[in-house]
Amino acid sequence: VLFASTASSLLQLAQVKSDLDHNQQQQAAELTRLNTELMENTNAQMLTALAGNYSDTIESKFEAITTPVNTIKTTLEKAYTLSQPSVSGFPDDMVYLQPGVNASSVNEEFQIVKSVRDMIDAAMKADTTISMYYVTESGMLLAERYADYSGGSSIDRRTRPWYLGAAESGDIFWTPIYTDALSGEMTITCSAPVY
């Protein structure tokens, strides 16, 4: 009787061990699944937060560029309305003309708007990552003190997408990324029409 009882207990222990092993495997699989799901959710939340922060940073940079563009636009529109000569800290000969334009044909307009160069100079000193200039329909390019646009003397900026886009939209215009005609660098341009 003792032998039969021991054999029965050993079989029961073997079954209990088998059940425990099976339960441990199931629990391990469930823990692995839960950990994987938790890590995926955490990674997705972190990536979403990073993308949001990056987007906010870019939006802030765009706003920081739009503000001086609008300020200069408003100042130029007032200058054209007043139609009086302005004063500039730049020598009068520091103006770039678009192909086919001569200085005498734009001199009167130049005298009215030449002080915009001082504003552009101040804006560029405040943010050295940007480049600003004003291109008139009559064919002048007015820029800050240290820019040299003479290398692009064959480029008529009035035919560039940023010029045409602002003229067509009648408002602030952002180009897609493109290769700058003068520097050959990838760039994006914010432009505004002046009436």
PDB file of C-alpha atoms in Angstrom:
ATOM      1  CA  VAL A   1       0.000   0.000   0.000  1.00  0.00           C
ATOM      2  CA  LEU A   2       2.867   2.286   0.729  1.00  0.00           C
ATOM      3  CA  PHE A   3       4.448   1.810  -2.728  1.00  0.00           C
ATOM      4  CA  ALA A   4       1.197   2.646  -4.586  1.00  0.00           C
ATOM      5  CA  SER A   5       0.729   5.746  -2.491  1.00  0.00           C
ATOM      6  CA  THR A   6       4.264   6.987  -3.218  1.00  0.00           C
ATOM      7  CA  ALA A   7       3.870   6.419  -6.942  1.00  0.00           C
ATOM      8  CA  SER A   8       0.599   8.333  -6.921  1.00  0.00           C
ATOM      9  CA  SER A   9       2.240  11.265  -5.044  1.00  0.00           C
ATOM     10  CA  LEU A  10       5.143  11.337  -7.510  1.00  0.00           C
ATOM     11  CA  LEU A  11       2.713  11.471 -10.452  1.00  0.00           C
ATOM     12  CA  GLN A  12       0.806  14.312  -8.767  1.00  0.00           C
ATOM     13  CA  LEU A  13       4.069  16.189  -8.112  1.00  0.00           C
ATOM     14  CA  ALA A  14       5.092  15.718 -11.728  1.00  0.00           C
ATOM     15  CA  GLN A  15       1.708  17.114 -12.842  1.00  0.00           C
ATOM     16  CA  VAL A  16       2.014  20.074 -10.450  1.00  0.00           C
ATOM     17  CA  LYS A  17       5.547  20.790 -11.761  1.00  0.00           C
ATOM     18  CA  SER A  18       4.290  20.575 -15.361  1.00  0.00           C
ATOM     19  CA  ASP A  19       1.415  22.957 -14.540  1.00  0.00           C
ATOM     20  CA  LEU A  20       3.806  25.375 -12.807  1.00  0.00           C
ATOM     21  CA  ASP A  21       6.213  25.315 -15.773  1.00  0.00           C
ATOM     22  CA  HIS A  22       3.338  25.962 -18.169  1.00  0.00           C
ATOM     23  CA  ASN A  23       2.021  28.838 -15.999  1.00  0.00           C
ATOM     24  CA  GLN A  24       5.534  30.363 -15.764  1.00  0.00           C
ATOM     25  CA  GLN A  25       5.901  30.221 -19.539  1.00  0.00           C
ATOM     26  CA  GLN A  26       2.512  31.894 -19.998  1.00  0.00           C
ATOM     27  CA  GLN A  27       3.345  34.568 -17.404  1.00  0.00           C
ATOM     28  CA  ALA A  28       6.755  35.177 -19.002  1.00  0.00           C
ATOM     29  CA  ALA A  29       5.138  35.505 -22.448  1.00  0.00           C
ATOM     30  CA  GLU A  30       2.509  37.901 -21.052  1.00  0.00           C
ATOM     31  CA  LEU A  31       5.192  39.989 -19.285  1.00  0.00           C
ATOM     32  CA  THR A  32       7.218  40.138 -22.488  1.00  0.00           C
ATOM     33  CA  ARG A  33       4.130  41.254 -24.421  1.00  0.00           C
ATOM     34  CA  LEU A  34       3.248  43.900 -21.790  1.00  0.00           C
ATOM     35  CA  ASN A  35       6.843  45.198 -21.656  1.00  0.00           C
ATOM     36  CA  THR A  36       7.034  45.381 -25.451  1.00  0.00           C
ATOM     37  CA  GLU A  37       3.689  47.221 -25.601  1.00  0.00           C
ATOM     38  CA  LEU A  38       4.770  49.601 -22.839  1.00  0.00           C
ATOM     39  CA  MET A  39       8.087  50.325 -24.585  1.00  0.00           C
ATOM     40  CA  GLU A  40       6.345  50.888 -27.926  1.00  0.00           C
ATOM     41  CA  ASN A  41       3.837  53.275 -26.323  1.00  0.00           C
ATOM     42  CA  THR A  42       6.600  55.121 -24.462  1.00  0.00           C
ATOM     43  CA  ASN A  43       8.697  55.410 -27.639  1.00  0.00           C
ATOM     44  CA  ALA A  44       5.681  56.661 -29.598  1.00  0.00           C
ATOM     45  CA  GLN A  45       4.929  59.277 -26.929  1.00  0.00           C
ATOM     46  CA  MET A  46       8.564  60.407 -26.838  1.00  0.00           C
ATOM     47  CA  LEU A  47       8.745  60.649 -30.627  1.00  0.00           C
ATOM     48  CA  THR A  48       5.469  62.589 -30.735  1.00  0.00           C
ATOM     49  CA  ALA A  49       6.757  64.992 -28.062  1.00  0.00           C
ATOM     50  CA  LEU A  50      10.079  65.435 -29.914  1.00  0.00           C
ATOM     51  CA  ALA A  51       8.286  66.078 -33.201  1.00  0.00           C
ATOM     52  CA  GLY A  52       6.040  68.623 -31.455  1.00  0.00           C
ATOM     53  CA  ASN A  53       9.032  70.410 -29.932  1.00  0.00           C
ATOM     54  CA  TYR A  54      10.871  70.420 -33.261  1.00  0.00           C
ATOM     55  CA  SER A  55       7.775  71.753 -35.001  1.00  0.00           C
ATOM     56  CA  ASP A  56       7.376  74.507 -32.381  1.00  0.00           C
ATOM     57  CA  THR A  57      11.039  75.473 -32.819  1.00  0.00           C
ATOM     58  CA  ILE A  58      10.661  75.720 -36.591  1.00  0.00           C
ATOM     59  CA  GLU A  59       7.412  77.687 -36.240  1.00  0.00           C
ATOM     60  CA  SER A  60       9.137  80.124 -33.853  1.00  0.00           C
ATOM     61  CA  LYS A  61      11.994  80.588 -36.330  1.00  0.00           C
ATOM     62  CA  PHE A  62       9.533  81.265 -39.151  1.00  0.00           C
ATOM     63  CA  GLU A  63       7.710  83.823 -36.990  1.00  0.00           C
ATOM     64  CA  ALA A  64      11.045  85.429 -36.075  1.00  0.00           C
ATOM     65  CA  ILE A  65      11.760  85.873 -39.789  1.00  0.00           C
ATOM     66  CA  THR A  66       8.245  87.037 -40.697  1.00  0.00           C
ATOM     67  CA  THR A  67       8.281  89.851 -38.115  1.00  0.00           C
ATOM     68  CA  PRO A  68      11.150  91.923 -39.572  1.00  0.00           C
ATOM     69  CA  VAL A  69       9.896  91.229 -43.109  1.00  0.00           C
ATOM     70  CA  ASN A  70       6.513  92.715 -42.174  1.00  0.00           C
ATOM     71  CA  THR A  71       8.146  95.637 -40.356  1.00  0.00           C
ATOM     72  CA  ILE A  72      10.305  96.519 -43.357  1.00  0.00           C
ATOM     73  CA  LYS A  73       7.312  96.078 -45.700  1.00  0.00           C
ATOM     74  CA  THR A  74       5.225  98.519 -43.609  1.00  0.00           C
ATOM     75  CA  THR A  75       8.086 101.028 -43.417  1.00  0.00           C
ATOM     76  CA  LEU A  76       8.603 100.903 -47.182  1.00  0.00           C
ATOM     77  CA  GLU A  77       4.900 101.384 -47.891  1.00  0.00           C
ATOM     78  CA  LYS A  78       4.916 104.492 -45.661  1.00  0.00           C
ATOM     79  CA  ALA A  79       8.049 105.787 -47.424  1.00  0.00           C
ATOM     80  CA  TYR A  80       6.362 105.408 -50.816  1.00  0.00           C
ATOM     81  CA  THR A  81       3.234 107.155 -49.488  1.00  0.00           C
ATOM     82  CA  LEU A  82       5.231 110.098 -48.082  1.00  0.00           C
ATOM     83  CA  SER A  83       7.394 110.215 -51.214  1.00  0.00           C
ATOM     84  CA  GLN A  84      10.143 112.215 -49.492  1.00  0.00           C
ATOM     85  CA  PRO A  85      13.898 111.652 -49.621  1.00  0.00           C
ATOM     86  CA  SER A  86      15.212 109.457 -46.819  1.00  0.00           C
ATOM     87  CA  VAL A  87      18.535 109.385 -45.007  1.00  0.00           C
ATOM     88  CA  SER A  88      20.814 106.363 -44.880  1.00  0.00           C
ATOM     89  CA  GLY A  89      24.111 105.547 -43.232  1.00  0.00           C
ATOM     90  CA  PHE A  90      25.153 103.826 -46.461  1.00  0.00           C
ATOM     91  CA  PRO A  91      26.905 105.556 -49.348  1.00  0.00           C
ATOM     92  CA  ASP A  92      24.492 106.241 -52.186  1.00  0.00           C
ATOM     93  CA  ASP A  93      26.532 104.159 -54.607  1.00  0.00           C
ATOM     94  CA  MET A  94      25.819 100.969 -52.603  1.00  0.00           C
ATOM     95  CA  VAL A  95      22.897  99.781 -54.672  1.00  0.00           C
ATOM     96  CA  TYR A  96      22.758  96.782 -56.988  1.00  0.00           C
ATOM     97  CA  LEU A  97      20.869  97.089 -60.246  1.00  0.00           C
ATOM     98  CA  GLN A  98      19.126  94.239 -61.997  1.00  0.00           C
ATOM     99  CA  PRO A  99      20.167  93.443 -65.585  1.00  0.00           C
ATOM    100  CA  GLY A 100      19.167  96.177 -68.032  1.00  0.00           C
ATOM    101  CA  VAL A 101      18.487  98.828 -65.360  1.00  0.00           C
ATOM    102  CA  ASN A 102      20.500 102.058 -65.143  1.00  0.00           C
ATOM    103  CA  ALA A 103      20.951 104.160 -62.025  1.00  0.00           C
ATOM    104  CA  SER A 104      19.395 107.333 -63.419  1.00  0.00           C
ATOM    105  CA  SER A 105      16.088 105.559 -64.114  1.00  0.00           C
ATOM    106  CA  VAL A 106      15.700 104.525 -60.455  1.00  0.00           C
ATOM    107  CA  ASN A 107      17.391 107.435 -58.659  1.00  0.00           C
ATOM    108  CA  GLU A 108      14.200 109.207 -57.586  1.00  0.00           C
ATOM    109  CA  GLU A 109      12.751 106.024 -56.095  1.00  0.00           C
ATOM    110  CA  PHE A 110      16.124 105.163 -54.556  1.00  0.00           C
ATOM    111  CA  GLN A 111      16.230 108.480 -52.685  1.00  0.00           C
ATOM    112  CA  ILE A 112      12.824 107.665 -51.135  1.00  0.00           C
ATOM    113  CA  VAL A 113      13.585 104.088 -50.019  1.00  0.00           C
ATOM    114  CA  LYS A 114      17.357 104.016 -49.454  1.00  0.00           C
ATOM    115  CA  SER A 115      17.019 104.068 -45.639  1.00  0.00           C
ATOM    116  CA  VAL A 116      15.615 100.525 -45.800  1.00  0.00           C
ATOM    117  CA  ARG A 117      19.240  99.363 -45.980  1.00  0.00           C
ATOM    118  CA  ASP A 118      19.772 100.554 -42.401  1.00  0.00           C
ATOM    119  CA  MET A 119      16.751  98.530 -41.221  1.00  0.00           C
ATOM    120  CA  ILE A 120      17.930  95.451 -43.124  1.00  0.00           C
ATOM    121  CA  ASP A 121      21.393  95.885 -41.617  1.00  0.00           C
ATOM    122  CA  ALA A 122      19.941  96.040 -38.077  1.00  0.00           C
ATOM    123  CA  ALA A 123      17.711  92.996 -38.667  1.00  0.00           C
ATOM    124  CA  MET A 124      20.625  90.940 -39.958  1.00  0.00           C
ATOM    125  CA  LYS A 125      22.817  91.919 -37.024  1.00  0.00           C
ATOM    126  CA  ALA A 126      20.033  90.729 -34.718  1.00  0.00           C
ATOM    127  CA  ASP A 127      19.903  87.324 -36.474  1.00  0.00           C
ATOM    128  CA  THR A 128      23.073  86.387 -38.302  1.00  0.00           C
ATOM    129  CA  THR A 129      21.486  83.246 -39.785  1.00  0.00           C
ATOM    130  CA  ILE A 130      19.338  85.242 -42.200  1.00  0.00           C
ATOM    131  CA  SER A 131      19.995  87.317 -45.276  1.00  0.00           C
ATOM    132  CA  MET A 132      17.655  90.166 -46.221  1.00  0.00           C
ATOM    133  CA  TYR A 133      17.322  92.468 -49.183  1.00  0.00           C
ATOM    134  CA  TYR A 134      14.715  94.521 -50.994  1.00  0.00           C
ATOM    135  CA  VAL A 135      14.175  94.138 -54.736  1.00  0.00           C
ATOM    136  CA  THR A 136      12.051  96.780 -56.428  1.00  0.00           C
ATOM    137  CA  GLU A 137       9.891  96.322 -59.501  1.00  0.00           C
ATOM    138  CA  SER A 138      11.985  99.073 -61.096  1.00  0.00           C
ATOM    139  CA  GLY A 139      15.107  96.908 -60.738  1.00  0.00           C
ATOM    140  CA  MET A 140      17.040  97.915 -57.617  1.00  0.00           C
ATOM    141  CA  LEU A 141      18.397  95.549 -54.994  1.00  0.00           C
ATOM    142  CA  LEU A 142      19.003  97.202 -51.627  1.00  0.00           C
ATOM    143  CA  ALA A 143      20.834  95.144 -49.020  1.00  0.00           C
ATOM    144  CA  GLU A 144      22.773  95.418 -45.793  1.00  0.00           C
ATOM    145  CA  ARG A 145      26.215  96.921 -45.629  1.00  0.00           C
ATOM    146  CA  TYR A 146      28.421  93.845 -45.984  1.00  0.00           C
ATOM    147  CA  ALA A 147      26.588  91.813 -48.597  1.00  0.00           C
ATOM    148  CA  ASP A 148      28.144  91.573 -52.024  1.00  0.00           C
ATOM    149  CA  TYR A 149      25.585  90.823 -54.707  1.00  0.00           C
ATOM    150  CA  SER A 150      27.818  91.864 -57.594  1.00  0.00           C
ATOM    151  CA  GLY A 151      28.627  88.195 -58.309  1.00  0.00           C
ATOM    152  CA  GLY A 152      25.011  87.685 -59.277  1.00  0.00           C
ATOM    153  CA  SER A 153      24.807  90.667 -61.621  1.00  0.00           C
ATOM    154  CA  SER A 154      23.336  88.498 -64.368  1.00  0.00           C
ATOM    155  CA  ILE A 155      20.530  87.262 -62.103  1.00  0.00           C
ATOM    156  CA  ASP A 156      17.320  89.236 -62.430  1.00  0.00           C
ATOM    157  CA  ARG A 157      15.779  88.678 -59.034  1.00  0.00           C
ATOM    158  CA  ARG A 158      12.414  89.894 -60.294  1.00  0.00           C
ATOM    159  CA  THR A 159      12.111  86.524 -62.062  1.00  0.00           C
ATOM    160  CA  ARG A 160      12.880  84.414 -58.966  1.00  0.00           C
ATOM    161  CA  PRO A 161      10.118  82.255 -57.420  1.00  0.00           C
ATOM    162  CA  TRP A 162      10.173  84.172 -54.110  1.00  0.00           C
ATOM    163  CA  TYR A 163       9.611  87.490 -55.944  1.00  0.00           C
ATOM    164  CA  LEU A 164       6.894  86.149 -58.246  1.00  0.00           C
ATOM    165  CA  GLY A 165       5.205  84.214 -55.410  1.00  0.00           C
ATOM    166  CA  ALA A 166       4.869  87.291 -53.197  1.00  0.00           C
ATOM    167  CA  ALA A 167       3.653  89.398 -56.126  1.00  0.00           C
ATOM    168  CA  GLU A 168       1.063  86.761 -57.042  1.00  0.00           C
ATOM    169  CA  SER A 169      -0.149  86.032 -53.491  1.00  0.00           C
ATOM    170  CA  GLY A 170      -0.203  89.675 -52.376  1.00  0.00           C
ATOM    171  CA  ASP A 171       0.935  88.544 -48.930  1.00  0.00           C
ATOM    172  CA  ILE A 172       3.779  86.873 -47.027  1.00  0.00           C
ATOM    173  CA  PHE A 173       5.094  84.069 -49.224  1.00  0.00           C
ATOM    174  CA  TRP A 174       7.298  81.136 -48.195  1.00  0.00           C
ATOM    175  CA  THR A 175       9.124  79.223 -50.900  1.00  0.00           C
ATOM    176  CA  PRO A 176       9.780  75.525 -50.720  1.00  0.00           C
ATOM    177  CA  ILE A 177      13.438  74.591 -50.174  1.00  0.00           C
ATOM    178  CA  TYR A 178      15.510  75.455 -53.254  1.00  0.00           C
ATOM    179  CA  THR A 179      19.107  76.069 -54.338  1.00  0.00           C
ATOM    180  CA  ASP A 180      20.097  79.721 -54.013  1.00  0.00           C
ATOM    181  CA  ALA A 181      21.175  81.151 -57.373  1.00  0.00           C
ATOM    182  CA  LEU A 182      24.066  83.148 -55.883  1.00  0.00           C
ATOM    183  CA  SER A 183      25.496  80.911 -53.138  1.00  0.00           C
ATOM    184  CA  GLY A 184      24.476  77.483 -54.461  1.00  0.00           C
ATOM    185  CA  GLU A 185      23.300  76.614 -50.911  1.00  0.00           C
ATOM    186  CA  MET A 186      19.950  75.068 -50.014  1.00  0.00           C
ATOM    187  CA  THR A 187      17.655  77.773 -48.655  1.00  0.00           C
ATOM    188  CA  ILE A 188      14.080  78.817 -48.007  1.00  0.00           C
ATOM    189  CA  THR A 189      12.842  82.369 -48.550  1.00  0.00           C
ATOM    190  CA  CYS A 190      10.178  84.494 -46.901  1.00  0.00           C
ATOM    191  CA  SER A 191       9.078  87.400 -49.078  1.00  0.00           C
ATOM    192  CA  ALA A 192       6.400  90.071 -48.968  1.00  0.00           C
ATOM    193  CA  PRO A 193       5.084  92.440 -51.641  1.00  0.00           C
ATOM    194  CA  VAL A 194       5.390  96.183 -51.079  1.00  0.00           C
ATOM    195  CA  TYR A 195       2.727  98.412 -52.570  1.00  0.00           C
TER     196      TYR A 195
END
